Structures are given as C-alpha cells and as structure tokens.
XYZ file of C-alpha atoms in Angstrom:
277
model
C 18.378 4.239 17.609
C 14.799 4.543 16.349
C 13.177 1.172 15.846
C 9.483 0.627 15.258
C 7.965 -1.224 18.194
C 6.998 -4.187 15.979
C 10.263 -4.269 14.043
C 13.688 -5.827 14.426
C 15.597 -4.845 17.549
C 12.520 -3.576 19.390
C 13.156 -5.984 22.237
C 16.913 -5.502 22.262
C 17.034 -2.743 24.868
C 17.736 0.038 22.379
C 17.503 3.524 23.877
C 14.322 5.493 23.322
C 14.487 8.981 21.880
C 13.247 11.760 24.114
C 10.077 13.463 22.991
C 10.220 16.837 21.296
C 10.888 18.333 17.919
C 13.814 17.103 15.876
C 15.434 18.349 12.724
C 15.265 16.253 9.573
C 18.601 15.337 7.959
C 19.303 16.184 4.337
C 18.173 13.305 2.052
C 21.750 12.966 0.798
C 22.831 12.106 4.343
C 20.407 9.174 4.603
C 21.750 5.673 3.922
C 19.865 2.614 2.663
C 20.652 -0.936 3.772
C 19.144 -3.829 1.830
C 19.792 -7.501 0.906
C 22.459 -8.033 -1.750
C 22.611 -10.766 -4.410
C 24.067 -13.368 -2.031
C 21.842 -12.401 0.877
C 24.448 -10.238 2.568
C 23.416 -6.713 3.515
C 24.549 -3.866 1.246
C 24.617 -0.194 2.206
C 24.493 2.785 -0.178
C 23.356 6.385 -0.100
C 19.567 6.461 -0.211
C 19.351 8.909 -3.123
C 21.446 6.534 -5.248
C 19.860 3.264 -4.100
C 16.334 4.564 -4.722
C 17.179 4.998 -8.408
C 19.224 1.842 -8.953
C 17.672 -0.825 -6.711
C 14.467 -2.718 -7.496
C 13.222 -2.895 -3.920
C 10.075 -4.687 -5.070
C 12.230 -7.710 -5.927
C 14.023 -7.971 -2.574
C 13.441 -10.198 0.423
C 12.877 -8.560 3.821
C 15.978 -6.850 5.187
C 15.101 -8.381 8.564
C 12.537 -10.912 9.724
C 9.258 -9.899 11.283
C 9.412 -10.547 15.026
C 7.274 -13.084 16.848
C 5.677 -11.264 19.778
C 4.647 -13.541 22.693
C 0.958 -13.295 23.537
C -0.158 -11.960 20.172
C -2.866 -13.934 18.390
C -1.580 -12.797 14.988
C 1.942 -13.591 13.867
C 3.933 -13.195 10.647
C 2.449 -14.797 7.556
C 2.327 -14.722 3.760
C -0.019 -12.990 1.324
C -0.273 -14.304 -2.232
C -0.225 -11.173 -4.374
C -2.251 -11.268 -7.592
C -0.255 -8.245 -8.743
C 3.207 -9.682 -8.141
C 2.274 -13.321 -8.817
C 4.094 -14.463 -5.667
C 3.882 -14.439 -1.887
C 4.682 -11.303 0.109
C 5.402 -11.572 3.819
C 3.453 -9.599 6.403
C 3.900 -9.119 10.121
C 0.477 -8.071 11.354
C -3.217 -8.132 10.583
C -3.091 -4.413 9.776
C -0.261 -4.957 7.300
C -2.063 -7.863 5.639
C -5.096 -5.628 5.148
C -2.994 -2.944 3.474
C -1.415 -5.569 1.213
C -4.917 -6.511 0.063
C -5.803 -2.898 -0.685
C -2.573 -2.241 -2.601
C -2.975 -5.548 -4.450
C -6.287 -4.222 -5.861
C -4.828 -0.868 -6.915
C -4.506 -0.892 -10.738
C -1.557 1.527 -10.524
C 0.498 -0.876 -8.368
C 2.649 -3.291 -10.386
C 4.636 -4.996 -7.614
C 4.874 -5.297 -3.834
C 7.452 -6.305 -1.252
C 7.780 -6.337 2.533
C 10.498 -4.541 4.530
C 13.068 -4.538 1.697
C 15.134 -1.613 3.009
C 16.386 -0.081 6.245
C 16.975 3.672 6.250
C 19.862 4.935 8.393
C 20.749 8.499 9.342
C 22.371 10.607 12.036
C 20.229 12.835 14.194
C 21.211 16.412 13.228
C 20.960 17.494 16.867
C 22.860 14.842 18.809
C 24.595 12.873 15.984
C 23.197 9.559 17.179
C 22.662 6.903 14.509
C 18.975 6.222 13.955
C 17.237 3.639 11.771
C 13.792 2.687 10.549
C 12.474 -0.229 8.491
C 9.217 0.690 6.694
C 6.874 -2.263 6.422
C 5.781 -2.066 2.787
C 7.147 -1.120 -0.611
C 4.886 -0.690 -3.639
C 6.050 0.083 -7.185
C 3.685 2.049 -9.424
C 3.207 1.737 -13.167
C 4.716 5.186 -13.750
C 7.959 4.157 -11.993
C 7.171 5.929 -8.740
C 7.026 4.073 -5.466
C 5.501 4.027 -2.011
C 7.196 3.249 1.291
C 4.609 2.681 3.984
C 3.957 1.624 7.529
C 0.740 -0.046 8.643
C -0.372 1.075 12.102
C -3.169 -0.876 13.759
C -5.179 2.287 14.497
C -5.885 5.625 12.851
C -4.235 7.520 15.718
C -1.606 10.045 14.565
C 1.993 8.913 14.759
C 3.824 9.892 17.918
C 7.303 9.596 19.384
C 9.671 7.394 17.399
C 7.145 6.716 14.641
C 6.403 10.422 14.126
C 10.084 11.323 13.889
C 10.829 8.501 11.504
C 7.833 9.541 9.375
C 9.297 13.039 9.030
C 12.666 11.690 7.915
C 11.223 9.102 5.532
C 8.792 11.620 4.098
C 11.622 13.997 3.194
C 13.884 11.197 1.924
C 11.144 9.772 -0.305
C 10.111 13.157 -1.673
C 13.716 13.819 -2.716
C 13.676 10.799 -5.078
C 10.089 11.027 -6.329
C 8.743 8.410 -3.916
C 6.014 8.752 -1.289
C 6.010 7.730 2.362
C 2.698 7.173 4.129
C 1.289 5.667 7.286
C -1.648 3.709 5.865
C -4.761 4.202 7.973
C -6.872 1.067 8.533
C -10.044 1.069 6.403
C -13.537 1.147 7.860
C -14.798 -2.249 9.052
C -17.297 -2.706 6.216
C -14.718 -1.810 3.566
C -12.207 -4.179 5.163
C -14.750 -7.023 5.233
C -15.681 -6.479 1.576
C -12.041 -6.347 0.452
C -11.263 -9.554 2.381
C -14.222 -11.267 0.683
C -13.196 -10.174 -2.806
C -9.584 -11.129 -2.069
C -10.714 -14.737 -1.866
C -11.417 -14.537 -5.599
C -8.261 -12.699 -6.686
C -6.541 -15.674 -8.326
C -6.563 -15.630 -12.175
C -8.321 -19.027 -12.228
C -11.569 -17.245 -11.367
C -11.435 -14.795 -14.265
C -13.157 -16.993 -16.829
C -14.379 -19.868 -14.663
C -16.857 -21.948 -16.631
C -16.251 -19.745 -19.658
C -18.587 -17.116 -18.173
C -16.357 -14.030 -18.161
C -17.937 -12.382 -21.189
C -21.454 -13.272 -20.050
C -20.834 -11.736 -16.621
C -19.425 -8.513 -18.060
C -22.303 -8.249 -20.522
C -24.806 -8.840 -17.716
C -23.513 -5.682 -16.046
C -23.151 -3.565 -19.176
C -25.622 -1.320 -17.362
C -25.786 -1.100 -13.551
C -27.965 -3.758 -11.949
C -28.212 -5.667 -8.644
C -25.478 -8.224 -8.022
C -27.622 -11.339 -7.880
C -29.812 -10.330 -10.833
C -26.690 -9.990 -12.978
C -25.308 -13.329 -11.797
C -28.586 -15.041 -12.721
C -28.598 -13.366 -16.123
C -25.014 -14.506 -16.796
C -25.805 -18.203 -16.407
C -25.284 -20.784 -13.660
C -25.225 -18.682 -10.476
C -22.697 -20.762 -8.516
C -20.268 -20.531 -11.433
C -21.008 -16.909 -12.296
C -20.534 -15.509 -8.785
C -16.774 -16.266 -8.537
C -16.278 -14.662 -11.956
C -18.291 -11.650 -10.804
C -16.280 -11.303 -7.565
C -13.032 -11.612 -9.481
C -14.146 -8.813 -11.801
C -14.997 -6.673 -8.750
C -11.556 -7.391 -7.336
C -9.790 -6.390 -10.555
C -11.884 -3.274 -11.256
C -13.616 -4.519 -14.402
C -16.812 -4.224 -12.375
C -17.382 -1.781 -9.517
C -19.664 -1.518 -6.497
C -19.924 0.642 -3.385
C -17.638 -1.146 -0.900
C -18.597 1.170 1.953
C -21.805 -0.867 2.268
C -22.026 -4.651 2.822
C -21.927 -6.659 -0.395
C -25.150 -8.544 -0.971
C -27.656 -9.661 -3.552
C -29.051 -6.136 -3.912
C -25.676 -4.368 -4.232
C -25.626 -2.282 -7.399
C -22.822 -3.442 -9.718
C -21.662 -1.419 -12.718
C -18.928 -1.527 -15.389
C -15.555 -0.402 -14.090
C -12.651 1.536 -15.623
C -10.787 -1.744 -16.258
C -13.746 -3.409 -18.001
C -11.952 -3.673 -21.332
C -8.536 -4.621 -19.997
C -7.819 -8.125 -21.183
C -4.181 -8.115 -20.048
C -4.680 -7.082 -16.454
C -4.486 -10.405 -14.703
C -1.045 -11.769 -15.381
C 1.329 -10.864 -12.561
C 0.852 -7.153 -12.743
C -1.699 -4.760 -14.024
C-alpha cells in the first residue's frame, strides 16, 4: 500500500513498494473514499465522485499524524477565501494554504478530503494515497495537491502516486500538483500580508478609498500610506489590499517603505472579500 510518509498509516508497518517504473491504472479503475453525511466513509468510483462530490466542503478523510520530535504539528489556517478554518499538517502545507488563499481564482479550500484507491496494474496490490490539499476554482475546475517540504523531485512512493493522481485528475478536468515551496523572501512577504487577510482590515478607519486613490499611480509604499491619512490606520488597509490583489507589489523583494506599490487587477472588485472571490 502506498502511503505518504506524513500521512495516515505511515507508521503502521505497511509494506514499501520496490523502486522502478510502474504502469498507471485507467482512471475508471481508481476509487475515491471520503467522509459521508454522518461521518462514515463512503467509497465510489473516482470519475463519478469527482463530478458529484463537493470535496471543498468535506472534513479530512483521516487525521494528520502527530510525529514525535517534530517542532511543527497539525494546526488550523483561517481561510479568507472559504471564511472558515482549514486544517494543515505541516509548515510547508500551511504556506501553500496561504498562497492558494490569495489566488483570486480559488473559491474554496479543504484539507485531505479524499483518499484515492487503486490496484497496481503489475502486481494487483491495493494502493492508496491521500493528497494534502483540495482547491476549487471559480470555473469549476479543481486542484489536488501535496506540499513537500523541499523542491526536490518526487521519488519512490510519492512519484508513483503522483503519476496515478495526475492521470486520474486529468480524466475529470482536475489538476494534480506537488506544490514547490516558495523562495524565502516570497514566503516571508506572504506570511506578513496574511496577517491582514481578515475582512475587518479592508476599510479600517474608513480609509479604503483613500488608500486606493493614493496608489492610483505607482508610488513607494510609505509615501502612499502617508498620503492616504493616518499612517498606523492606513497601513493595515494597504496590506489588506496587497493581500487581495487590489494593490500589487514585487513580492520577490522584501516589503518596505520604498517598495513600489501599484493598482492591481482586482482594484475595482468590491465583492471580493466575502468568503470567496
């Protein structure tokens, strides 16, 4: 059975799969297991469940494990997109939740809502994998993703599961990806802006319009905050606008008083904040 090393059953003595190439099963032969209405697990063919089931609304199909010795355990991320908490099992996963939460095309998020099950075409053994994240897009498409802690290519169990999930997702119009950790500066900037993601910061002090008007043309961050009014009140509004895309800046460089801030593609979107963009 294939189980991700940080997922359920990893410590249960399940047999490893020998290295080497493996054939990918037909998508119609892949099963999906997920929580039912009363919390019991339900199993259906993946190609049917992907169309009928709102995975973004489901609780995790299995709990994130507590790994002795790790400094980072399971936790909760409050999603500005979903308007609720989403569970995460690692620092890398929490970072990817932040990035997806900023994506204007993402309308909802959930953690580990489905387990995919299939038989190895070569030896007929039953294999499973629980992807860490599910994201629903505005166009109805979806993303299943895992969140490795490094940018190293997948290998062994993870590589084989990625091949199967990639084919299964493509068959139903979804995407499967292993989300590479962002650069350190980008990660630090996203974490900072995430602190201002809550809708209460959008028009704090009634300064939303003043902040947006201050950056009608690109200008340094602090100069725009000063022009908008009281700086300590304007800065949270400014950071919230950067989080939501109504203002934009180069996040590959450290945010500071001289960072150039400009109008963003979502600058005129007055409906973006409430539980989904």
